[in-house]
Short mmCIF file of C-alpha atoms in Angstrom, two decimals:
data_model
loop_
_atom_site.label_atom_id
_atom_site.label_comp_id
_atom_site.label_asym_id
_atom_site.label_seq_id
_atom_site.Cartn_x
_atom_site.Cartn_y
_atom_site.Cartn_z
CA UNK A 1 0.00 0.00 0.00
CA UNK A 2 1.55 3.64 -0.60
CA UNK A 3 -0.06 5.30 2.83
CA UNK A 4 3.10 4.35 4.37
CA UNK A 5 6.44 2.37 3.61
CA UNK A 6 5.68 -1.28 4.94
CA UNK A 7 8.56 -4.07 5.65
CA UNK A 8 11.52 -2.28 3.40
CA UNK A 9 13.25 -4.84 1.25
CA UNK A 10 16.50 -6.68 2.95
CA UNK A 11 19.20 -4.55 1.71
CA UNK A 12 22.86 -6.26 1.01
CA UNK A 13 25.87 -5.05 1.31
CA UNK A 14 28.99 -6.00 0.21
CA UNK A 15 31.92 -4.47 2.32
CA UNK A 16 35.53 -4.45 0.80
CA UNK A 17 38.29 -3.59 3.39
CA UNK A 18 41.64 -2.84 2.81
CA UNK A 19 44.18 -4.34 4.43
CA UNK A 20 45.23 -1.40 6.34
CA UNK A 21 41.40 -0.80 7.13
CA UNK A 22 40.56 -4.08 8.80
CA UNK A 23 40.86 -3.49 12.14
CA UNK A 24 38.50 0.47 11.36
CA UNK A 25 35.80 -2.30 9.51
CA UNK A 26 35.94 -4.66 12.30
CA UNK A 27 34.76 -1.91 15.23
CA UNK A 28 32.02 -0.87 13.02
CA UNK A 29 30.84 -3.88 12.34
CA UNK A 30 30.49 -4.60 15.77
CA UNK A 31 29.18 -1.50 16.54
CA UNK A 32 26.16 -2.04 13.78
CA UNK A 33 25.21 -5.42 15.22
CA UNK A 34 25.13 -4.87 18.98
CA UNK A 35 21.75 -5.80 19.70
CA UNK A 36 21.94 -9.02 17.56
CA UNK A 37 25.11 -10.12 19.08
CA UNK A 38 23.83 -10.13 22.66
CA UNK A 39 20.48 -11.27 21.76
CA UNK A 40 22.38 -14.40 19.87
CA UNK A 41 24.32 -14.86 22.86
CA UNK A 42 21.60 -15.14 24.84
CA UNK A 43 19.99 -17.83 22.62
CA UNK A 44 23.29 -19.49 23.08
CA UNK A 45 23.20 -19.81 26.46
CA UNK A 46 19.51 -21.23 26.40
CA UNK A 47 20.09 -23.58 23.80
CA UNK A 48 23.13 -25.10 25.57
CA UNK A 49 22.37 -24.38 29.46
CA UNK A 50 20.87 -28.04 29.80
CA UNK A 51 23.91 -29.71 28.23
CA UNK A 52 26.54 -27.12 30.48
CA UNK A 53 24.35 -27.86 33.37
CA UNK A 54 24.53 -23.72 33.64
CA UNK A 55 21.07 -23.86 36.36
CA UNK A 56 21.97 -20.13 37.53
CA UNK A 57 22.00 -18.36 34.08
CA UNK A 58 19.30 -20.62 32.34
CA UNK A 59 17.08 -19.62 35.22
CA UNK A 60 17.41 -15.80 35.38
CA UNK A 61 17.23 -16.10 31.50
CA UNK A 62 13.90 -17.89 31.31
CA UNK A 63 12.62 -15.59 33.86
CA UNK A 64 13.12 -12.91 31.81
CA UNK A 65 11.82 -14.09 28.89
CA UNK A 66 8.27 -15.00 30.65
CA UNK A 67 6.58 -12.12 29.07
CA UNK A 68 4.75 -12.33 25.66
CA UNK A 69 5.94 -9.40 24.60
CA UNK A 70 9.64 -7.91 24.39
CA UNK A 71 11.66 -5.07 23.54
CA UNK A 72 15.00 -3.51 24.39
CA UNK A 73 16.27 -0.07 24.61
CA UNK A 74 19.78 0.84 23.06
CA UNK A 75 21.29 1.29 26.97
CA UNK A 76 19.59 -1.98 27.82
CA UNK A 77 21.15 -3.62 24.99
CA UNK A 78 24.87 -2.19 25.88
CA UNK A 79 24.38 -3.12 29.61
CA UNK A 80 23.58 -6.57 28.10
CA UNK A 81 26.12 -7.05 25.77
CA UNK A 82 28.89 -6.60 28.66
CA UNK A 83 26.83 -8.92 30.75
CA UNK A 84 26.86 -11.66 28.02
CA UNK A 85 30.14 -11.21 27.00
CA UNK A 86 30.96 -12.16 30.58
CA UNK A 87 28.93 -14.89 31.06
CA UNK A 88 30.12 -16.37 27.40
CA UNK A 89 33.84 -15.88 28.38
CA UNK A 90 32.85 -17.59 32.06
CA UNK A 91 30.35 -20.04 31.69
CA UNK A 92 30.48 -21.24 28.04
CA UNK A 93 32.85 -23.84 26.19
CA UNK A 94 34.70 -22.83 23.41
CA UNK A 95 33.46 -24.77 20.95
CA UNK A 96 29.99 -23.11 21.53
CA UNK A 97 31.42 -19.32 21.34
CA UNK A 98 33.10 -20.49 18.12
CA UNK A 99 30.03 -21.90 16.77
CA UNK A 100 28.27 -19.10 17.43
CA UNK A 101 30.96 -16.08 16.28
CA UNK A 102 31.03 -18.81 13.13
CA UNK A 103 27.37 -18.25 12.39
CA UNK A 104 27.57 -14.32 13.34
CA UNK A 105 30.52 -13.39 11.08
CA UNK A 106 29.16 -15.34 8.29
CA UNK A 107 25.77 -13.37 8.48
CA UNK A 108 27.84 -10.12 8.91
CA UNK A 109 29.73 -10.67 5.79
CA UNK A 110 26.76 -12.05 3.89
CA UNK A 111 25.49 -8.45 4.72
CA UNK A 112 22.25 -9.23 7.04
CA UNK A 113 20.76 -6.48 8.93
CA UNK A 114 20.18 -7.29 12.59
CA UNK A 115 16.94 -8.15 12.38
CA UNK A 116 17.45 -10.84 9.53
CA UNK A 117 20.32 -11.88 12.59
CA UNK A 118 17.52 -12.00 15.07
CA UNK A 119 15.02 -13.67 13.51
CA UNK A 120 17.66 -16.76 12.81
CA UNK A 121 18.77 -17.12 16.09
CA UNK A 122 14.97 -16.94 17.02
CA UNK A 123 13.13 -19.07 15.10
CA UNK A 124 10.65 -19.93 17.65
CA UNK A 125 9.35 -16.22 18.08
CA UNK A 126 8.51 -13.62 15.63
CA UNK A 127 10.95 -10.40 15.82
CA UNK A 128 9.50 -7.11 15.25
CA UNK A 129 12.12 -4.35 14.53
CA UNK A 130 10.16 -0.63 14.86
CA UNK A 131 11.18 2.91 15.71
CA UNK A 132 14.49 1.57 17.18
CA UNK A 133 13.39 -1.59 19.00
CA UNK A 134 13.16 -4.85 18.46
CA UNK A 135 9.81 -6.77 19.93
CA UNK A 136 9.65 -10.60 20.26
CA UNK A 137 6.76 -12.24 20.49
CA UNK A 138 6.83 -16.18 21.35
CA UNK A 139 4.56 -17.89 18.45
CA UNK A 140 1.42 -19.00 20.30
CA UNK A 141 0.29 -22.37 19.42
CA UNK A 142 -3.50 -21.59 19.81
CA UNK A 143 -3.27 -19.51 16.93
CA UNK A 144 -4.44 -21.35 13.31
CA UNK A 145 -1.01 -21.33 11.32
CA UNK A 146 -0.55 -21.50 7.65
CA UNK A 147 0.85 -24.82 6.00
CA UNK A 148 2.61 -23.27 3.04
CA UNK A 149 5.72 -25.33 2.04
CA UNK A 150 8.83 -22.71 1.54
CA UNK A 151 10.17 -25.07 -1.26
CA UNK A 152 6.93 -24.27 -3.17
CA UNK A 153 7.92 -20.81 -3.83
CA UNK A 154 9.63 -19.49 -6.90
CA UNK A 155 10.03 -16.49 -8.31
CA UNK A 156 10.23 -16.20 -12.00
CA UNK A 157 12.34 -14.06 -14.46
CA UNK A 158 10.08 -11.60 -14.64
CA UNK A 159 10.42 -11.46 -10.85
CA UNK A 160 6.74 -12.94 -9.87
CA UNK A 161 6.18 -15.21 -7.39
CA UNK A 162 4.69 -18.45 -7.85
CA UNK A 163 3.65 -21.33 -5.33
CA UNK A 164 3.78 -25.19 -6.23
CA UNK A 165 2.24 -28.30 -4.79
CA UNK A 166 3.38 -31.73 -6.05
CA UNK A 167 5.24 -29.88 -9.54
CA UNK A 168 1.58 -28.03 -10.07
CA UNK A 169 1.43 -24.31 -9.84
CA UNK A 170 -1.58 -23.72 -7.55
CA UNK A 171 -1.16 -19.90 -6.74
CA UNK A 172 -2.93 -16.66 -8.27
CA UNK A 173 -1.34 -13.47 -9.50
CA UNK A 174 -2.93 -10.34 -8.44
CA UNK A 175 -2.23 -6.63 -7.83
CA UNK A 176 -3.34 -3.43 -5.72
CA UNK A 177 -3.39 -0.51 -7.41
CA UNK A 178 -4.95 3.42 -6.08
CA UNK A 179 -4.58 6.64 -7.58
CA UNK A 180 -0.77 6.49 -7.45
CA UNK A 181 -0.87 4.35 -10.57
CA UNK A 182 -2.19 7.17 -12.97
CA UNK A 183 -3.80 5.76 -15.57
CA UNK A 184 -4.17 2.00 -16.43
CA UNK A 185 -3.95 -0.28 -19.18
CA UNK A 186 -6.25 -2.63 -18.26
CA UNK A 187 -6.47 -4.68 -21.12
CA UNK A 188 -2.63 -5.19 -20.92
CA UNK A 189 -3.21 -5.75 -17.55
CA UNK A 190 -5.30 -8.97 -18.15
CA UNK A 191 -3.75 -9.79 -20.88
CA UNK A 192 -0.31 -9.97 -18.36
CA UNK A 193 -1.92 -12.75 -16.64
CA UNK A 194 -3.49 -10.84 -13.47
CA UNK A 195 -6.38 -12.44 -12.48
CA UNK A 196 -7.56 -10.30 -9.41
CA UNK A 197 -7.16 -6.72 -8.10
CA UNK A 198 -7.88 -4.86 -5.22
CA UNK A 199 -8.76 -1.14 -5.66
CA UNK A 200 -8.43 1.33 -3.54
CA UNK A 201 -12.07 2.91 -2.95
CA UNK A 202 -10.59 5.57 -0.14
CA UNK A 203 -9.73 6.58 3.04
CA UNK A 204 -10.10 8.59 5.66
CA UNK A 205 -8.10 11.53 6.47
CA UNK A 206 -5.04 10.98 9.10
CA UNK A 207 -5.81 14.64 11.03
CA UNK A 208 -9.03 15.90 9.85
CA UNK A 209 -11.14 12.43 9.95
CA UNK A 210 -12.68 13.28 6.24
CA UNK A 211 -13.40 10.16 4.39
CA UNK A 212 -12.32 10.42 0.80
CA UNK A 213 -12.77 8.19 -2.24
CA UNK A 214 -9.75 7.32 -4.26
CA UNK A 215 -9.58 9.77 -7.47
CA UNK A 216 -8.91 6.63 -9.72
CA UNK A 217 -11.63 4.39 -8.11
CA UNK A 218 -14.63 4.61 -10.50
CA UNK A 219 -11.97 4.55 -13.44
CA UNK A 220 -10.28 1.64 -11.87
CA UNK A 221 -12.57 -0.94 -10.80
CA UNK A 222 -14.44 -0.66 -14.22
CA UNK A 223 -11.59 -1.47 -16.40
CA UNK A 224 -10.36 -4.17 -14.13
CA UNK A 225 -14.26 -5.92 -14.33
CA UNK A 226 -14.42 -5.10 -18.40
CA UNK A 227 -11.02 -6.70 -19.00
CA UNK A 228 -12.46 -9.96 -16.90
CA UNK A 229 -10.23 -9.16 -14.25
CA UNK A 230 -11.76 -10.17 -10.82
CA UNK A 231 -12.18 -7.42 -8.19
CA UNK A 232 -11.99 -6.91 -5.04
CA UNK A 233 -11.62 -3.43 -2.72
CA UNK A 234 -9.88 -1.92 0.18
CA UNK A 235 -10.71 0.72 2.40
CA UNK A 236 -7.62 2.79 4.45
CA UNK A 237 -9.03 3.50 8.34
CA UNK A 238 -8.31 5.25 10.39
CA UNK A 239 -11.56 5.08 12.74
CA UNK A 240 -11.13 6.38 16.41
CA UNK A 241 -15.00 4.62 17.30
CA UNK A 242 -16.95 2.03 16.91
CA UNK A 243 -18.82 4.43 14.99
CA UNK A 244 -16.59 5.62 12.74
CA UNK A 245 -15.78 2.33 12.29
CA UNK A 246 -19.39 1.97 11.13
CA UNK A 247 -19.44 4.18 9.31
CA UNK A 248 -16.49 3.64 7.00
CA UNK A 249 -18.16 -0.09 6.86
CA UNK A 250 -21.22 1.89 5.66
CA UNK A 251 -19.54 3.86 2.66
CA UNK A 252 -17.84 1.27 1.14
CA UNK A 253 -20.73 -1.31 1.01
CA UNK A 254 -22.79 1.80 -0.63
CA UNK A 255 -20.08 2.48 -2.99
CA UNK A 256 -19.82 -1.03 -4.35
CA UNK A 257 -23.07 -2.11 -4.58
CA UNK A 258 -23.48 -0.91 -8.53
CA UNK A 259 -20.59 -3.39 -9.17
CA UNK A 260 -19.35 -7.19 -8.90
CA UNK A 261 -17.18 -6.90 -5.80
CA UNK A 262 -16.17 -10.58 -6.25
CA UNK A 263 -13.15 -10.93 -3.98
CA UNK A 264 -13.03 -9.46 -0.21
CA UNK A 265 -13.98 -6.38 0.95
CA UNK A 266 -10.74 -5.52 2.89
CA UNK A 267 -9.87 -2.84 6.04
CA UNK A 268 -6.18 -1.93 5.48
CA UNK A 269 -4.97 -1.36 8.75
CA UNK A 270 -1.13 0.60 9.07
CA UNK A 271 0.49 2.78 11.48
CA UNK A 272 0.69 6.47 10.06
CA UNK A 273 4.31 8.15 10.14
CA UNK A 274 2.67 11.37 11.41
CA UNK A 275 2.31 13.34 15.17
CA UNK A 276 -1.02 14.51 14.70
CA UNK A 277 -2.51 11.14 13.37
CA UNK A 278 -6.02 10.97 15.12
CA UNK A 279 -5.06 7.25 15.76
CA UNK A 280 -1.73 7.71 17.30
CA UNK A 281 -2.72 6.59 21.04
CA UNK A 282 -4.84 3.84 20.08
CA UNK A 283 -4.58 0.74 22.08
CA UNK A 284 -4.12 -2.81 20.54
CA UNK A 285 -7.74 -3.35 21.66
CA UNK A 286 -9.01 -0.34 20.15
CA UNK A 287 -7.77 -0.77 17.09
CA UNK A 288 -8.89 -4.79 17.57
CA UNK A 289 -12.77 -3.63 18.35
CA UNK A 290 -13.21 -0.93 15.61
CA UNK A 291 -11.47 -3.56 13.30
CA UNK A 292 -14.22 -6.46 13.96
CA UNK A 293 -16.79 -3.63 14.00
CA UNK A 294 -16.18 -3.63 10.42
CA UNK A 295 -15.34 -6.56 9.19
CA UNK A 296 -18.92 -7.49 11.01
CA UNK A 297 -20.72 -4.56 8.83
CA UNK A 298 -18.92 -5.64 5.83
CA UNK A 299 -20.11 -9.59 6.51
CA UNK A 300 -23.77 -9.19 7.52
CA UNK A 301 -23.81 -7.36 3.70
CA UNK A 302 -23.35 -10.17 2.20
CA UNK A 303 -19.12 -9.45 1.34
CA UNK A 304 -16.28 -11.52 2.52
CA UNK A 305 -14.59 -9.15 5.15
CA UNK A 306 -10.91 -9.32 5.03
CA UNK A 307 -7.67 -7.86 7.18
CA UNK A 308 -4.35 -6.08 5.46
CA UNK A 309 -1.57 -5.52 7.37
CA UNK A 310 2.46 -5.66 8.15
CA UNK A 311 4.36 -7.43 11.27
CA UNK A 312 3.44 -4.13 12.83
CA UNK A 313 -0.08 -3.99 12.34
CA UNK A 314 -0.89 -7.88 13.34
CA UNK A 315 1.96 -7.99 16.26
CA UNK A 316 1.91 -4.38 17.53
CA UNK A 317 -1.30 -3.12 16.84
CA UNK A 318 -4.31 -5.77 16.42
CA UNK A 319 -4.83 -8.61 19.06
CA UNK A 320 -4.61 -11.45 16.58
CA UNK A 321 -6.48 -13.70 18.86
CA UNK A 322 -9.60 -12.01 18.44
CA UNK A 323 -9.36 -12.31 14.74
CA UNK A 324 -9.08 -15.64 13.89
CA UNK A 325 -12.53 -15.86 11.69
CA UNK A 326 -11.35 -13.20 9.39
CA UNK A 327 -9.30 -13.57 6.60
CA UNK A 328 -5.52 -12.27 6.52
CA UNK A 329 -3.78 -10.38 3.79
CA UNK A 330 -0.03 -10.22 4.95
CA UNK A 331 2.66 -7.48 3.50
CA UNK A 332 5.54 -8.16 3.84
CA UNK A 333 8.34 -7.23 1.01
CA UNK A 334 10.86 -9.93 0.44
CA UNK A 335 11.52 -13.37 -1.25
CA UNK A 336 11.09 -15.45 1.49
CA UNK A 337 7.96 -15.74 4.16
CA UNK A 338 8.25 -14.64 7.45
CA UNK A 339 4.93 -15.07 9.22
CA UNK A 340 3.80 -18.29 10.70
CA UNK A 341 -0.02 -17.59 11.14
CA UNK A 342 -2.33 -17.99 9.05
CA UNK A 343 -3.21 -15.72 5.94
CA UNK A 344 -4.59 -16.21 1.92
CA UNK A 345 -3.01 -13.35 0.33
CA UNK A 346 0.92 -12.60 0.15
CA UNK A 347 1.95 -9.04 -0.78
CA UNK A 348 5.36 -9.68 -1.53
CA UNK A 349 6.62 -6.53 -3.47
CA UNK A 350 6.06 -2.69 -3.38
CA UNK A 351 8.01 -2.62 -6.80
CA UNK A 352 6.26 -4.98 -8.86
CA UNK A 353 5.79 -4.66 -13.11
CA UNK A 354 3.05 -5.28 -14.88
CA UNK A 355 1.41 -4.84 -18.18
CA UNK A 356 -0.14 -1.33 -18.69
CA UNK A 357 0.99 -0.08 -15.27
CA UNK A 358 4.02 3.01 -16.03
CA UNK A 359 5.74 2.27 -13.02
CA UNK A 360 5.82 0.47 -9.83
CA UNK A 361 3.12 -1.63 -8.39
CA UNK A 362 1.98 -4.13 -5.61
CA UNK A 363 2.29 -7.75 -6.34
CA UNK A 364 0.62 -10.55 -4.64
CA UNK A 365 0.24 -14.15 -4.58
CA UNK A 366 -2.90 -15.97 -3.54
CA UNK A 367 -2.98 -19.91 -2.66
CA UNK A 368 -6.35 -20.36 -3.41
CA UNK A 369 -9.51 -19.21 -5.31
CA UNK A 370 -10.93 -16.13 -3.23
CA UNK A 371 -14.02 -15.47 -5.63
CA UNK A 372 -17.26 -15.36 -4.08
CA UNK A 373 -19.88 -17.46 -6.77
#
């Protein structure tokens, strides 16, 4: 979605030293990573605490680690580091420091960020990096997860993404697409092998509260359905009441029902970059209730209510729990998955090409039919 930059793309980097630079590299290097080098350290000492009989530190660690939710400050993280280092050079083998410096420096020089560091050495919770903190959440079992093979995926040379089962391509290529596309080819579109899109119908206003419809939405969603292109909608809120909530619900099931809206109706929910956001000191079950408020509206009219969202928005900002009956349209920019719940939609690229689009656009990959008969 354009309101905001979502999950950037990993960025690698390849660093050349000099000889006589080395030692200049090495400290910033170290430096960068901080926070994933104690955090890895710390997963060390839990994975091996049983087999170096280390009772002390494994208990003070999983004490620690009790709450659902996590996330360190930069002066937590230094006070940690020196703590860890301490405990590695005290309490730890060698042969587990090496393995673990091993792993580190080849990630470092791979060029992973230290998130993509995290989330290795945490594979059993999902790491949320935002406005410089890193949040882990342990990945809660009662929660439906998806069953989609990573070996399945492959991206083409034209840079989609495609999902296999048994050799058979099973997935669906779609797009989102709002004003910020200008003018579409829709024929070219089609004839580029979409078969769904989701247009923007609107949104309402970050400081003011206006709704507004999307100045390409008319334009849009008819020459997606006259090319045979299956549609669906989305709708950008930024409700502050169960009433506004309503009443968003309310607009877009009266500006759709002239047309085929066969694929969900969907409530894009993001955090806005911006102080005087009206939603800015919303609570995670605020933004939970207004949510089902109108997923519920959209429903009870006869649409297939769906969710759109980042790590942010379904970790920091919605209480997935409560949303389990509702679909899940996941963003998140890279080649590779990184959410274990479950969700029908993939938006895998912000910088997608297609057909009778100048310019960049939203990709996404769907593992089943979504069409509503």
């Amino acid at each position: 979605m354009r309101e905001n930059n979502l999950q950037g793309k990993r960025r690698k980097k390849k660093h050349k030293r000099s000889e006589n630079g080395i030692l200049a590299g090495s400290i910033l290097l170290c430096i960068v990573t901080l926070a994933s080098i104690t955090i890895c350290l710390v997963m060390v000492f839990q994975n091996r605490a049983a087999q170096l009989q280390n009772v002390e530190v494994m208990s003070e660690l999983e004490t620690a680690r009790q709450e659902m939710e996590t996330s360190y400050t930069q002066d937590e993280v230094d006070q940690m580091v020196q703590e860890a280092v301490t405990q590695t050079r005290d309490q730890t083998s060698q042969e587990v420091s090496g393995e673990f410096l091993s792993k580190l420096k080849e990630m470092m020089q791979s060029g992973d960020g230290a998130t993509e560091m995290l989330r290795y050495f945490f594979p059993e919770e999902i790491v949320v990096a935002d406005a410089g903190q890193y949040y882990f959440f342990p990945i809660q079992e009662g929660l439906k997860k998806h069953t989609y093979d990573p070996q399945g995926f492959q991206m083409d040379g034209d840079q989609v993404m495609h999902y296999y089962e048994n050799g058979e391509r099973v997935s669906h290529k779609g797009i989102d697409v709002s004003k910020y596309q200008e003018e579409i080819n829709w024929k070219k579109v089609a004839d580029d092998e979409v078969e769904y899109a989701f247009i923007r119908l609107g949104i309402r206003g970050y400081t003011e509260g206006e709704i507004l419809v999307d100045d390409n939405f008319q334009e849009n969603i008819k020459g997606a359905l006259e090319n045979g292109i299956d549609v669906g909608v989305y709708f950008f809120t930024q409700a502050t009441s169960e009433a506004e909530a309503e009443e968003e619900a309310a607009f877009v099931i009266d500006s759709i029902e002239q047309y085929d809206v066969s694929y969900p109706v969907v409530i894009d929910i993001e955090a806005v970059s911006n102080n005087n956001a009206r939603t800015k000191d919303l609570t995670k079950e605020e933004r939970t209730k207004y949510c089902i408020t109108f997923c519920e509206k959209i429903k009870e009219a006869g649409y297939t209510p769906m969710i759109y969202g980042n790590l942010k928005s379904f970790m920091l900002m919605l209480d997935m729990e409560q949303l389990e009956e509702y679909d899940k349209w996941f963003a998140y920019y890279d080649d590779r998955m990184y959410f274990p719940y479950a969700h029908k939609i993939w938006q895998y690229t912000s910088t997608g090409r297609v057909s009778g689009i100048a310019g960049d656009v939203d990709l996404n990959i769907s593992f089943e039919e979504l069409k509503d008969e």
